[in-house]
Coordinates of C-alpha atoms in Angstrom, one line a residue:
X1218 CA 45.5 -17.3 -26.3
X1219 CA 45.6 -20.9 -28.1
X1220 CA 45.0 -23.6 -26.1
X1221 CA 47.4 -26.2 -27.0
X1222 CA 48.2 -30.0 -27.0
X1223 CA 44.5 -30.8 -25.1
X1224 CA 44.7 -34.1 -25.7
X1225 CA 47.8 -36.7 -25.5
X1226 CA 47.9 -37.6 -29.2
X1227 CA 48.6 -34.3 -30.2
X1228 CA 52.1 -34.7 -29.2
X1229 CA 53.0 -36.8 -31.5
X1230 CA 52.8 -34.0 -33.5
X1231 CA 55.2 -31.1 -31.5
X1232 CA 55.7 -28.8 -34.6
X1233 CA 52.9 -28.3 -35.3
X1234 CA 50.8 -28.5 -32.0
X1235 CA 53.4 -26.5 -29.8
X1236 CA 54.0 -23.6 -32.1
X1237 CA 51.6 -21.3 -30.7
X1238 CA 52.6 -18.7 -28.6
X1239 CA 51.5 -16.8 -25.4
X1240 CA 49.9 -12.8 -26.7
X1241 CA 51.2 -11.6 -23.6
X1242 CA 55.0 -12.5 -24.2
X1243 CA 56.1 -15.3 -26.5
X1244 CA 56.0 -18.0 -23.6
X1245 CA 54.8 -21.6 -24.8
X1246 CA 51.0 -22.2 -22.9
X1247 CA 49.9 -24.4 -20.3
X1248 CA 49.7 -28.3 -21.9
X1249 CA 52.3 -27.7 -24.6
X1250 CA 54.5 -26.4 -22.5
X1251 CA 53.8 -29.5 -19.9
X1252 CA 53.4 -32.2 -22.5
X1253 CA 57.2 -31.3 -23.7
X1254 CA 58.3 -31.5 -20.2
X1255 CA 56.2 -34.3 -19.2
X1256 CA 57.0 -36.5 -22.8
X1257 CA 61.2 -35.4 -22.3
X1258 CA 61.1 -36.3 -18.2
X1259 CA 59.1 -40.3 -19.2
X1260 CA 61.6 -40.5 -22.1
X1261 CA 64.4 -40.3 -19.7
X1262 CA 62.9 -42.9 -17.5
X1263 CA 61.7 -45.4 -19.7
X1264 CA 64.3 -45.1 -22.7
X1265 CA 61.4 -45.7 -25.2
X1266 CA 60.5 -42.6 -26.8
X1267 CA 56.7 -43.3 -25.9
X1268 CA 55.1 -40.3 -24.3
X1269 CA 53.1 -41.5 -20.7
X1270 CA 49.2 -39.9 -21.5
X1271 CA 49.3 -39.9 -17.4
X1272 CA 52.0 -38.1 -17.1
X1273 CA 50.4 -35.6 -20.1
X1274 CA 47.8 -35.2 -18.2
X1275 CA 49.1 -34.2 -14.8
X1276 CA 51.3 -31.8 -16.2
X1277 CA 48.5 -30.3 -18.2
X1278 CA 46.7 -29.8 -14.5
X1279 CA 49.6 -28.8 -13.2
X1280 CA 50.1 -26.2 -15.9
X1281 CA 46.7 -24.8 -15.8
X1282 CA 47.1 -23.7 -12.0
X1283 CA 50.5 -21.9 -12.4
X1284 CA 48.4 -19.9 -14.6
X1285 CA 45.4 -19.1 -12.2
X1286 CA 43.1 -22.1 -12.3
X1287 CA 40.9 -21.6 -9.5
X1288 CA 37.8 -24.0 -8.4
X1289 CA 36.6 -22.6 -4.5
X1290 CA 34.0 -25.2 -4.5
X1291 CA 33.0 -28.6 -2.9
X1292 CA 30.1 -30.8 -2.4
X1293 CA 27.7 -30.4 1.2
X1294 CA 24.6 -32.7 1.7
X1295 CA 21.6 -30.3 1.5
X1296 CA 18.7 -31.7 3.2
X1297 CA 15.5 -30.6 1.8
X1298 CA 12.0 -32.2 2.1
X1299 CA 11.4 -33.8 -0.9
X1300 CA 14.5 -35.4 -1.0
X1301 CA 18.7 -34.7 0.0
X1302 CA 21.1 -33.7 -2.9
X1303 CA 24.7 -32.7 -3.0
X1304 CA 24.9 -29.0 -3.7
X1305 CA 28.5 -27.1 -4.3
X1306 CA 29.3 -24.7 -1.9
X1307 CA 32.5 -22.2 -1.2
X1308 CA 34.9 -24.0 -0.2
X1309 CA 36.4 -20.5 2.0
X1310 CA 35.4 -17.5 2.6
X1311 CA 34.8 -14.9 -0.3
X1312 CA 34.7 -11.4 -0.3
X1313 CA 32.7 -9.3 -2.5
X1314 CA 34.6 -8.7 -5.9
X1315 CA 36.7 -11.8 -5.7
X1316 CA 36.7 -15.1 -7.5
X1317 CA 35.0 -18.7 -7.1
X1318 CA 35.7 -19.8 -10.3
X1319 CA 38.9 -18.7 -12.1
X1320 CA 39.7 -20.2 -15.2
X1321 CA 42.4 -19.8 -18.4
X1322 CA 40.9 -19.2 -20.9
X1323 CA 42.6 -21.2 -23.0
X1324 CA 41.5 -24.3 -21.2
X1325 CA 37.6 -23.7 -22.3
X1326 CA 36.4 -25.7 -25.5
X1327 CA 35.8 -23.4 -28.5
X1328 CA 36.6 -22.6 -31.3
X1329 CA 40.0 -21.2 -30.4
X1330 CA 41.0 -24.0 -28.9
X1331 CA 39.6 -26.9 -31.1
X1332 CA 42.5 -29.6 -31.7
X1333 CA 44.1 -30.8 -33.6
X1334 CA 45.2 -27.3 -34.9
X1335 CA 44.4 -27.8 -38.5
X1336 CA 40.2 -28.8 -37.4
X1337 CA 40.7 -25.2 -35.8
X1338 CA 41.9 -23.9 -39.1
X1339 CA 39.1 -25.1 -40.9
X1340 CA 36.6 -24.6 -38.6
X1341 CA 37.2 -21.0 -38.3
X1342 CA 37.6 -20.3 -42.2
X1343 CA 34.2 -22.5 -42.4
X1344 CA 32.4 -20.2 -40.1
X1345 CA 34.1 -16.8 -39.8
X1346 CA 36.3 -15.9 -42.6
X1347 CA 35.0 -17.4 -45.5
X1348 CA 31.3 -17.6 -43.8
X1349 CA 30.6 -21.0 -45.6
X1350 CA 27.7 -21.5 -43.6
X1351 CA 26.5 -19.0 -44.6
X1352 CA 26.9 -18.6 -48.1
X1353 CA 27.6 -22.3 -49.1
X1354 CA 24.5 -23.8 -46.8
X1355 CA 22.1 -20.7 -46.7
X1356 CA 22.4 -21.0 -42.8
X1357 CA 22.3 -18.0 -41.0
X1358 CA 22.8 -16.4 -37.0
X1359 CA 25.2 -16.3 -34.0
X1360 CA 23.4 -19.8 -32.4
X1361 CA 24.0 -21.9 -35.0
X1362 CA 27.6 -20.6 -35.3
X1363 CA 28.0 -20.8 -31.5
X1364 CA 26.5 -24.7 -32.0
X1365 CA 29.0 -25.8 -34.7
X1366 CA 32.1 -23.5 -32.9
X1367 CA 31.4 -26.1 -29.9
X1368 CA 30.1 -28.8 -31.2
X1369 CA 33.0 -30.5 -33.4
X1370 CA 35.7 -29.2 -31.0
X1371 CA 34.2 -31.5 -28.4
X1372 CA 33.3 -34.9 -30.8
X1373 CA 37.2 -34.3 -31.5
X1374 CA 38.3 -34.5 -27.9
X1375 CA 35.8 -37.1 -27.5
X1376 CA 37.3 -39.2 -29.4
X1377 CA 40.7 -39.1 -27.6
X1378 CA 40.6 -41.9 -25.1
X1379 CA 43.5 -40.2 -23.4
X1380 CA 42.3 -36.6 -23.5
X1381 CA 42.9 -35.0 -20.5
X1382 CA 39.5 -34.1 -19.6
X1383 CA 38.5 -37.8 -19.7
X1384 CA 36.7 -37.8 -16.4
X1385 CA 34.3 -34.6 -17.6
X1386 CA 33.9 -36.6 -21.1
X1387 CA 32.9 -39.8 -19.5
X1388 CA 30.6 -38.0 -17.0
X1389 CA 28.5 -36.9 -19.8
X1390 CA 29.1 -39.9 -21.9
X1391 CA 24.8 -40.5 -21.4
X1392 CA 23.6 -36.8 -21.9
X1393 CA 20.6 -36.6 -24.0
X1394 CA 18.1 -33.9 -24.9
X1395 CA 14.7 -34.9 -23.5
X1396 CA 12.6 -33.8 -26.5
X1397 CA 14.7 -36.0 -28.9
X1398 CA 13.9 -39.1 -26.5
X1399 CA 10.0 -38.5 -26.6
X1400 CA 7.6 -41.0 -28.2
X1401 CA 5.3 -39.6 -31.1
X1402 CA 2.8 -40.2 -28.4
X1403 CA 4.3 -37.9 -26.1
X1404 CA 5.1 -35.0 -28.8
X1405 CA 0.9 -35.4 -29.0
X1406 CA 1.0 -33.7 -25.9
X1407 CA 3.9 -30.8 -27.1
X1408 CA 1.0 -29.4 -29.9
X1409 CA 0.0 -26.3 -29.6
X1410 CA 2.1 -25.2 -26.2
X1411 CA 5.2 -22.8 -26.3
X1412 CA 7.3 -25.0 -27.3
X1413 CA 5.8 -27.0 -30.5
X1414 CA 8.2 -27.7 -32.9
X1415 CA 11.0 -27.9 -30.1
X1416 CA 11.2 -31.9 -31.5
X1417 CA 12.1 -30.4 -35.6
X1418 CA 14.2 -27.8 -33.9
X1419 CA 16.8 -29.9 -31.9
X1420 CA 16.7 -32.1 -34.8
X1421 CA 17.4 -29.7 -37.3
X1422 CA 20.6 -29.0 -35.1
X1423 CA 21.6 -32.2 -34.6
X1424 CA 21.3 -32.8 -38.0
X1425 CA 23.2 -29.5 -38.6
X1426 CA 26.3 -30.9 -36.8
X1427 CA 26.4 -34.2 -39.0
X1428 CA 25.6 -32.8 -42.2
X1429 CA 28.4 -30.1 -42.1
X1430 CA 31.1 -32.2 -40.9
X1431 CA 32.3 -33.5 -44.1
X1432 CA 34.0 -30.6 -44.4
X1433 CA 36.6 -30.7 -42.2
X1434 CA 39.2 -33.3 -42.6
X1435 CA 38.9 -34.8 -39.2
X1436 CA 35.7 -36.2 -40.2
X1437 CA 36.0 -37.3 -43.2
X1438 CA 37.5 -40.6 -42.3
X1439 CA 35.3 -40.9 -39.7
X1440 CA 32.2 -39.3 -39.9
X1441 CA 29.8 -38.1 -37.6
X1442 CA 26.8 -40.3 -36.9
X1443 CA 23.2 -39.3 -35.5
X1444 CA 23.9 -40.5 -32.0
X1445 CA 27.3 -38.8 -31.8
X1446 CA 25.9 -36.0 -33.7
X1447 CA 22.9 -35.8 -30.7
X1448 CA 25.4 -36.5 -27.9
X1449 CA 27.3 -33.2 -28.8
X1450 CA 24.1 -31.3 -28.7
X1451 CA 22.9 -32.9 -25.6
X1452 CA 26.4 -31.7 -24.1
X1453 CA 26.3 -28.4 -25.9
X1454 CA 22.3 -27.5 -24.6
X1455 CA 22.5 -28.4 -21.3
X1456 CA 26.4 -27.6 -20.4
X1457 CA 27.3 -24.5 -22.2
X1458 CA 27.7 -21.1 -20.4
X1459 CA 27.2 -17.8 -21.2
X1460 CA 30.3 -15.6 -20.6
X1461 CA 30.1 -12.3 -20.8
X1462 CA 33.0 -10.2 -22.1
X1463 CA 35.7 -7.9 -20.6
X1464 CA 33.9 -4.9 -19.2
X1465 CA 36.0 -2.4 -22.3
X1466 CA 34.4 -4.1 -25.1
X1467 CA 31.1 -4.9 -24.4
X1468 CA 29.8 -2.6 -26.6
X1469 CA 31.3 -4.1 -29.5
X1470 CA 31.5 -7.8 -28.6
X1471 CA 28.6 -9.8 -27.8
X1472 CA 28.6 -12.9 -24.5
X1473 CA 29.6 -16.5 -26.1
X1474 CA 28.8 -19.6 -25.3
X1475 CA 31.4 -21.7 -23.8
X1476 CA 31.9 -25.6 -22.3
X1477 CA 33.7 -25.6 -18.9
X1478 CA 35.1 -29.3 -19.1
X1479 CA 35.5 -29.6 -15.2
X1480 CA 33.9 -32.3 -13.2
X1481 CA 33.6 -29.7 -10.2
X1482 CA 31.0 -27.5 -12.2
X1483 CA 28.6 -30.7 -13.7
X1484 CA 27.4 -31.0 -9.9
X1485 CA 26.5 -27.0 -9.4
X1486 CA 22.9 -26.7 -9.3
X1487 CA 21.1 -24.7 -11.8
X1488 CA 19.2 -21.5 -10.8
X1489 CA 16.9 -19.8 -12.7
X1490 CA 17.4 -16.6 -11.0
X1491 CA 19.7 -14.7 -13.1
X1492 CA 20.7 -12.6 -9.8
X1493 CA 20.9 -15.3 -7.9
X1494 CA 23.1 -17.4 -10.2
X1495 CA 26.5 -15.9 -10.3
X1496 CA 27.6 -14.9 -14.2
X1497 CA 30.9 -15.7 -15.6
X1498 CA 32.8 -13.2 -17.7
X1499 CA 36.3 -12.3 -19.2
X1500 CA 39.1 -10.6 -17.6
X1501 CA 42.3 -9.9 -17.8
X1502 CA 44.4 -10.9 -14.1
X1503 CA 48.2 -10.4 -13.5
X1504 CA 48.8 -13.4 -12.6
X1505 CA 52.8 -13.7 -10.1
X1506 CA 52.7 -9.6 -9.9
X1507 CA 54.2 -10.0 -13.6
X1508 CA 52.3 -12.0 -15.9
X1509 CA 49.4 -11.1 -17.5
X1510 CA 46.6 -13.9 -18.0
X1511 CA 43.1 -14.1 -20.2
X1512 CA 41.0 -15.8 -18.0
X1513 CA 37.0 -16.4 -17.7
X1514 CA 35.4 -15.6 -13.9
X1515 CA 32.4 -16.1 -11.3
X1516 CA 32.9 -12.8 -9.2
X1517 CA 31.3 -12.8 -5.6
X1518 CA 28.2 -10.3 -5.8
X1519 CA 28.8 -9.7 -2.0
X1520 CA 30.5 -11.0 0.9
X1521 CA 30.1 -15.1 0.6
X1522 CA 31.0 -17.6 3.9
X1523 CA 32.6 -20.5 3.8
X1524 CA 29.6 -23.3 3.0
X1525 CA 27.0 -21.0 1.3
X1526 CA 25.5 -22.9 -1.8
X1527 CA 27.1 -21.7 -5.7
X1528 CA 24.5 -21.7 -8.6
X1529 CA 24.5 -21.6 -12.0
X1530 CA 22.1 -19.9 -14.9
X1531 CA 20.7 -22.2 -17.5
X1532 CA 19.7 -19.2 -20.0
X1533 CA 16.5 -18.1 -20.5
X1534 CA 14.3 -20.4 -20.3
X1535 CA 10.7 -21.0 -19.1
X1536 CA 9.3 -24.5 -17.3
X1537 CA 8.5 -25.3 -20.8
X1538 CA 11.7 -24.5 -22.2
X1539 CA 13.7 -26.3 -19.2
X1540 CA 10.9 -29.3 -19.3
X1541 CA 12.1 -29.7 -23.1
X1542 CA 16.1 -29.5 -22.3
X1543 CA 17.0 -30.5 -19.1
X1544 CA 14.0 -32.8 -18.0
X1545 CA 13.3 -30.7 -15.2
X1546 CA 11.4 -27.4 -14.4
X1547 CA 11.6 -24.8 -11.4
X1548 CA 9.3 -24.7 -8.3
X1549 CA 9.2 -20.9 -8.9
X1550 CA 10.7 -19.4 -12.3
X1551 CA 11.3 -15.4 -13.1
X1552 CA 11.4 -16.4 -16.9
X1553 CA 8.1 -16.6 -17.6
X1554 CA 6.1 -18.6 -20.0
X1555 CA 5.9 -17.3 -23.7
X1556 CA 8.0 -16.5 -26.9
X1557 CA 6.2 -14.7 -28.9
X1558 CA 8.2 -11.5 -30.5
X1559 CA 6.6 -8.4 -30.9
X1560 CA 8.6 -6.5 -33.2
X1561 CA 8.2 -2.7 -32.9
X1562 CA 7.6 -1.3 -36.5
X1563 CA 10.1 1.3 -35.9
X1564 CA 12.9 -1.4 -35.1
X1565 CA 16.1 -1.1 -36.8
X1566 CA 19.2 -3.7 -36.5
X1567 CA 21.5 -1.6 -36.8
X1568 CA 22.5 -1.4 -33.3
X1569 CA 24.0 2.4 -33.3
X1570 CA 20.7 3.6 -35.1
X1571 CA 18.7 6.8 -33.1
X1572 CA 16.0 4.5 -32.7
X1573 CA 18.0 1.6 -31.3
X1574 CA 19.6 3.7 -28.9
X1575 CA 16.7 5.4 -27.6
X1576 CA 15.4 2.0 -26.9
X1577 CA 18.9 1.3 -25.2
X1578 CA 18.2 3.9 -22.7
X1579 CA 15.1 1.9 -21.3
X1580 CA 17.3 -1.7 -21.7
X1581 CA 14.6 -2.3 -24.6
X1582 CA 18.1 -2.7 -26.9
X1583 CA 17.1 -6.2 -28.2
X1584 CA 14.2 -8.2 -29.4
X1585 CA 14.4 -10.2 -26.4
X1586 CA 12.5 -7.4 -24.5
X1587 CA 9.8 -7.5 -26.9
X1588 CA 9.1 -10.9 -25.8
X1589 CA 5.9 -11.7 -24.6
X1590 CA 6.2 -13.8 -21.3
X1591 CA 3.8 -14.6 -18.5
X1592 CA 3.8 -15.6 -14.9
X1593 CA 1.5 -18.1 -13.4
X1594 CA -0.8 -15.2 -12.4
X1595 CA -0.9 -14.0 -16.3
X1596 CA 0.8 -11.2 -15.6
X1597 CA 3.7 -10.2 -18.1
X1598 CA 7.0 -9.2 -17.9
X1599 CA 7.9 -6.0 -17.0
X1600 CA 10.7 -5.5 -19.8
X1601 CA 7.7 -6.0 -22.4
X1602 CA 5.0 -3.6 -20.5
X1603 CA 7.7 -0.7 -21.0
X1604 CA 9.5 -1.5 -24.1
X1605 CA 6.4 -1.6 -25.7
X1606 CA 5.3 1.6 -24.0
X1607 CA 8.4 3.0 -25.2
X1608 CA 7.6 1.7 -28.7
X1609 CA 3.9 3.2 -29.0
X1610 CA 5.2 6.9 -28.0
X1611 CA 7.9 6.5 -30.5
X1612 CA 5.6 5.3 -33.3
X1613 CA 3.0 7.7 -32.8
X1614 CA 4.6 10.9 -31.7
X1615 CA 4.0 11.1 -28.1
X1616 CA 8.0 10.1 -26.8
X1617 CA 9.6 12.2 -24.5
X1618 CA 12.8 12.1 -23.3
X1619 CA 11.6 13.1 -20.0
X1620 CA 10.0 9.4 -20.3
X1621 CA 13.6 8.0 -18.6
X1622 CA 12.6 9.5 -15.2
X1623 CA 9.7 7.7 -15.1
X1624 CA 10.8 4.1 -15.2
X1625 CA 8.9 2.9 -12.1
X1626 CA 5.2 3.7 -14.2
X1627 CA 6.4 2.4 -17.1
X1628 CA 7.1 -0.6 -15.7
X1629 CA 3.7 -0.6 -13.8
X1630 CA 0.9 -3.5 -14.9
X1631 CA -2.2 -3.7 -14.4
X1632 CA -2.0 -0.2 -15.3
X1633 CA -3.6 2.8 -12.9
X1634 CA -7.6 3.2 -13.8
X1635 CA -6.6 7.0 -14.1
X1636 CA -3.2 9.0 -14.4
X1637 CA -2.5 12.5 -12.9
X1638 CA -0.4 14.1 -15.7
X1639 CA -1.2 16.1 -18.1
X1640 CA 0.1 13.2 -20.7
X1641 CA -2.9 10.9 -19.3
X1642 CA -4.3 10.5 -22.6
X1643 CA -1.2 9.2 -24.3
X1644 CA -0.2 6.8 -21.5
X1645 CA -4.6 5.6 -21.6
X1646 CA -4.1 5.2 -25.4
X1647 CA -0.6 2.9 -25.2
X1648 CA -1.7 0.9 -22.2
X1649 CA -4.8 0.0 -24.4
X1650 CA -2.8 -1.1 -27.5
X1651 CA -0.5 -2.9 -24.6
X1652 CA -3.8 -4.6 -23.3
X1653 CA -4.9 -5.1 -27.0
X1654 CA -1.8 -7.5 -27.8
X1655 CA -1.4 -9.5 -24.3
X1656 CA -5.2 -10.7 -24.7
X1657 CA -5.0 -11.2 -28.6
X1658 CA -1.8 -13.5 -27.7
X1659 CA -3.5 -15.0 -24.8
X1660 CA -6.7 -16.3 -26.5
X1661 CA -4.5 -17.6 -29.5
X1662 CA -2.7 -19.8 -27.1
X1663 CA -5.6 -20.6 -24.9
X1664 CA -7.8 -21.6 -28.1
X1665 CA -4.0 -23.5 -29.4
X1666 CA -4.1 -25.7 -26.6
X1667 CA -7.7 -26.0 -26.4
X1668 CA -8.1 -27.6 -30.3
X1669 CA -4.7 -29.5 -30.7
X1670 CA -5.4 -32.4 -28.0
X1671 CA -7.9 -35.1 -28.6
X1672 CA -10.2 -36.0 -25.2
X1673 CA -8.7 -39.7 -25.3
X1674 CA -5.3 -38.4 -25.8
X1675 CA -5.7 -36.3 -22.2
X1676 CA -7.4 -38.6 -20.5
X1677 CA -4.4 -40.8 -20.8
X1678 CA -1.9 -38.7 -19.5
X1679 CA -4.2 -37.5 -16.8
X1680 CA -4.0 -41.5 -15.5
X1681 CA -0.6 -42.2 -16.7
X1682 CA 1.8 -43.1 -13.9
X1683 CA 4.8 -42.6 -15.9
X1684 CA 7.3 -40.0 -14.7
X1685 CA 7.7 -38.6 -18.9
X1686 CA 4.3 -38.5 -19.0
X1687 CA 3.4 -36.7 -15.9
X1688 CA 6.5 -34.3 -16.7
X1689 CA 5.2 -33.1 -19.7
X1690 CA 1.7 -33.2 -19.1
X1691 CA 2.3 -30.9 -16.1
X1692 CA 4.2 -28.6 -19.0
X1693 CA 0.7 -28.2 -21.2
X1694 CA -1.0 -28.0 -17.7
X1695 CA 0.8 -25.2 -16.4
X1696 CA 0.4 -23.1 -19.4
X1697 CA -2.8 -23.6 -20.1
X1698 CA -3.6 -22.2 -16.5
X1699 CA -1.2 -19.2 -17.0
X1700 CA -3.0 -17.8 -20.5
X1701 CA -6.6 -18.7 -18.7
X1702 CA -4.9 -16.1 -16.0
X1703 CA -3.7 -13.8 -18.2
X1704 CA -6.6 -13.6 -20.8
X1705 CA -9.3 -12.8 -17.1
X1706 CA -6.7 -10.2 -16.0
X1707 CA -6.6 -8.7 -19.5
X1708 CA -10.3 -9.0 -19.8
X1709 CA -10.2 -7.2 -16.1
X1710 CA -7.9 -3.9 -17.6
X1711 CA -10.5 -3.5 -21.1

């Protein structure tokens, strides 16, 4: 479903804006429709012909609840003892299975509903059909399509003082990526940690969005600078959600990336706690008993009352990872430190290979899996201990199907000093080639951070009172504790 007529200029243009239709039945959607209305009822008021952006935009709001827009969420003073902050909470009681969040989703910015229409156009001939970033620019993979699908839709609302979601827009007016804002002396401190090269990575992007612009002809009378180029980013980084899709297709569509442009949702606490902090998906909802409506929702994972705090997941990201993004890190995080892939030699990418879904059956089914991450103990994850289990019996003959039955031991690290079964030799000989990576990685990192930081250099953040400073010295700090822990534990197990 199009979204159409987001902003109040479009209307100047009604053929063209308003011509999309509703899939479901041919009806005119949500800000068209209420633009028309809203331009014809100020025309008959004021006699001028000169549509009222106030009145655009309270029909737009209007529109988007008649078809389903739901937000069960306001602010409650949480006292904690570092400090008190304003977390969302339900606004009622919900049951398990039922909504928080309920939105069209033709009112989320994306590609399907960049304006005006002909950017859209463009945009989606650029990236999709005739894959000109790929075959024009050499640029390759779903992120940097999901970054330019959201990226130029939003500097094109942006520029719209009379869009409709000016109060989300000038909320984030000030959003920056904390890497791009560091000093050459602070990126010192970056060299040699998880995230070196995070600085030539967000600027690649950024750079990405303002070299590829020209070609659309939105921007070509305008063009896009660095620091609207970095603002989009900034937006796009640390505001985008994953949403997963309808339930039917999952196994042939892959979760987007999507910007929810409502104030409500800028003031929900992040979680790093992927169970904790509800997901948002696709659906399809009969909306009046008789109307059928796409819409994206947060389900209740159980019975919620009235007051309980609402969280949201900001990917998968480590302290380093969030340190690098958001400015901010996690008391305790699940995603562990790390990022190195250890590709199985036996992978395929061709997702209905044997191989691949053999892996599937122990939810080894992407590289992500094969990522090696550690908590502050050194410990690693346990998606990597058994995918890679998984990976050695493959490789060298020793898989079993029966394998699937014994999920709980192949999830098991530190490993048993002896096993039971009569397959005790094959499990001794993966656990060692497990054992053999972790510590190889471990003292790689360990000796990385070790050599790449002058004396001087950490003596000064050590002192420095600076907030920055102490932020992202408490980054390199914390990871080179966790691969000190994880190189003794690995040391321990050989």
């Amino acid at each position: 479903v199009l979204q159409s007529f987001l902003c109040s200029t479009a209307a100047s243009e009604p053929d063209e804006v308003c011509a999309s239709e509703d899939s479901t039945g041919g009806e005119k959607r949500g800000a068209c429709s209420a633009a028309a209305a809203a331009s014809s009822s100020s025309e008959e008021v004021q006699g001028t012909g000169v549509f009222d952006a106030q009145q655009s935009r309270e029909a737009f709001w209007k529109e988007l609840r008649r078809h389903g827009l739901q937000l069960k969420l306001q602010p409650k003073m949480v006292q904690e003892k570092a400090r008190n902050r304003t977390a969302m909470v339900v606004s009622e009681d919900v049951f398990y299975g039922r909504s928080i969040v309920k939105v069209p989703r033709y009112a989320l910015i994306s590609v399907e509903t960049a304006e005006p229409k002909s950017l859209q156009q463009e945009l989606t001939e650029f990236l999709f059909e005739k894959e000109k970033l790929a075959k024009v620019f050499n640029i390759t993979g779903e992120d940097n399509q999901h970054l330019l699908s959201l990226a130029y839709p939003l500097i094109a609302m942006n520029r719209d003082p009379h869009c409709v979601y000016r109060e989300w827009l000038d909320r984030l007016a000030n959003q920056q990526l904390t890497v791009l804002q560091l000093t050459e002396r602070q990126l010192k401190v970056l060299k040699g940690t998880t995230v070196d090269g995070s600085y030539e990575e967000m600027s690649r992007n950024r750079d990405l969005i303002k070299m590829t612009a020209s070609n659309f002809s939105f921007f070509r009378k305008e063009p896009v600078g660095n620091a609207e180029a970095a603002w989009a980013l900034a937006v796009i980084m640390r505001h985008a959600r994953i949403v997963h899709p309808h339930q039917d297709v999952r196994n042939i569509r892959n979760p987007r990336m999507y910007l929810f442009p409502f104030v409500e949702l800028l003031d929900v606490q992040l979680h790093p706690d992927a169970g904790t902090a509800l997901p948002f998906q696709e659906e399809i909802v009969l909306e009046d008993g008789k109307r059928e409506e796409e819409v994206v929702v947060q389900i209740a994972r159980r019975d919620m009352p009235k007051g309980e705090e609402v969280f949201l997941w900001p990917g998968r990201l480590s302290n380093s990872e969030m340190v690098v993004r958001h400015g901010m890190s996690f008391q305790r995080n699940p995603i562990g430190i790390g990022r190195n892939i250890t590709q199985p030699p036996n992978w395929n990418d061709n997702p209905s290979s044997k191989v691949r879904l053999e892996y599937e059956k122990y939810n080894c089914s992407t590289l992500e899996a094969f990522e090696l991450r550690f908590s502050p103990l050194g410990t690693p994850s346990k998606s990597f201990v058994r995918c890679y289990r998984i990976s050695w019996f493959l490789v060298n003959g020793w898989y079993s199907p029966g394998l699937q039955s014994r999920r709980r031991e192949l999830d098991k690290w530190p490993p048993p000093k002896k096993y039971s079964k009569d397959d005790w030799l094959s499990w001794t000989q993966a656990d060692a080639e497990v054992n053999r990576v972790i510590l190889e990685y471990c003292r790689d990192m360990r000796g990385r951070l070790k050599d790449m930081l002058d004396s001087a250099t950490a003596e000064d953040f050590r002192k420095s009172k600076d907030p920055l400073d102490k932020l992202i010295w408490k980054l390199r700090s914390e990871e080179s504790k966790t691969f000190k822990e994880c190189i003794n534990a690995a040391r321990a197990i050989s």
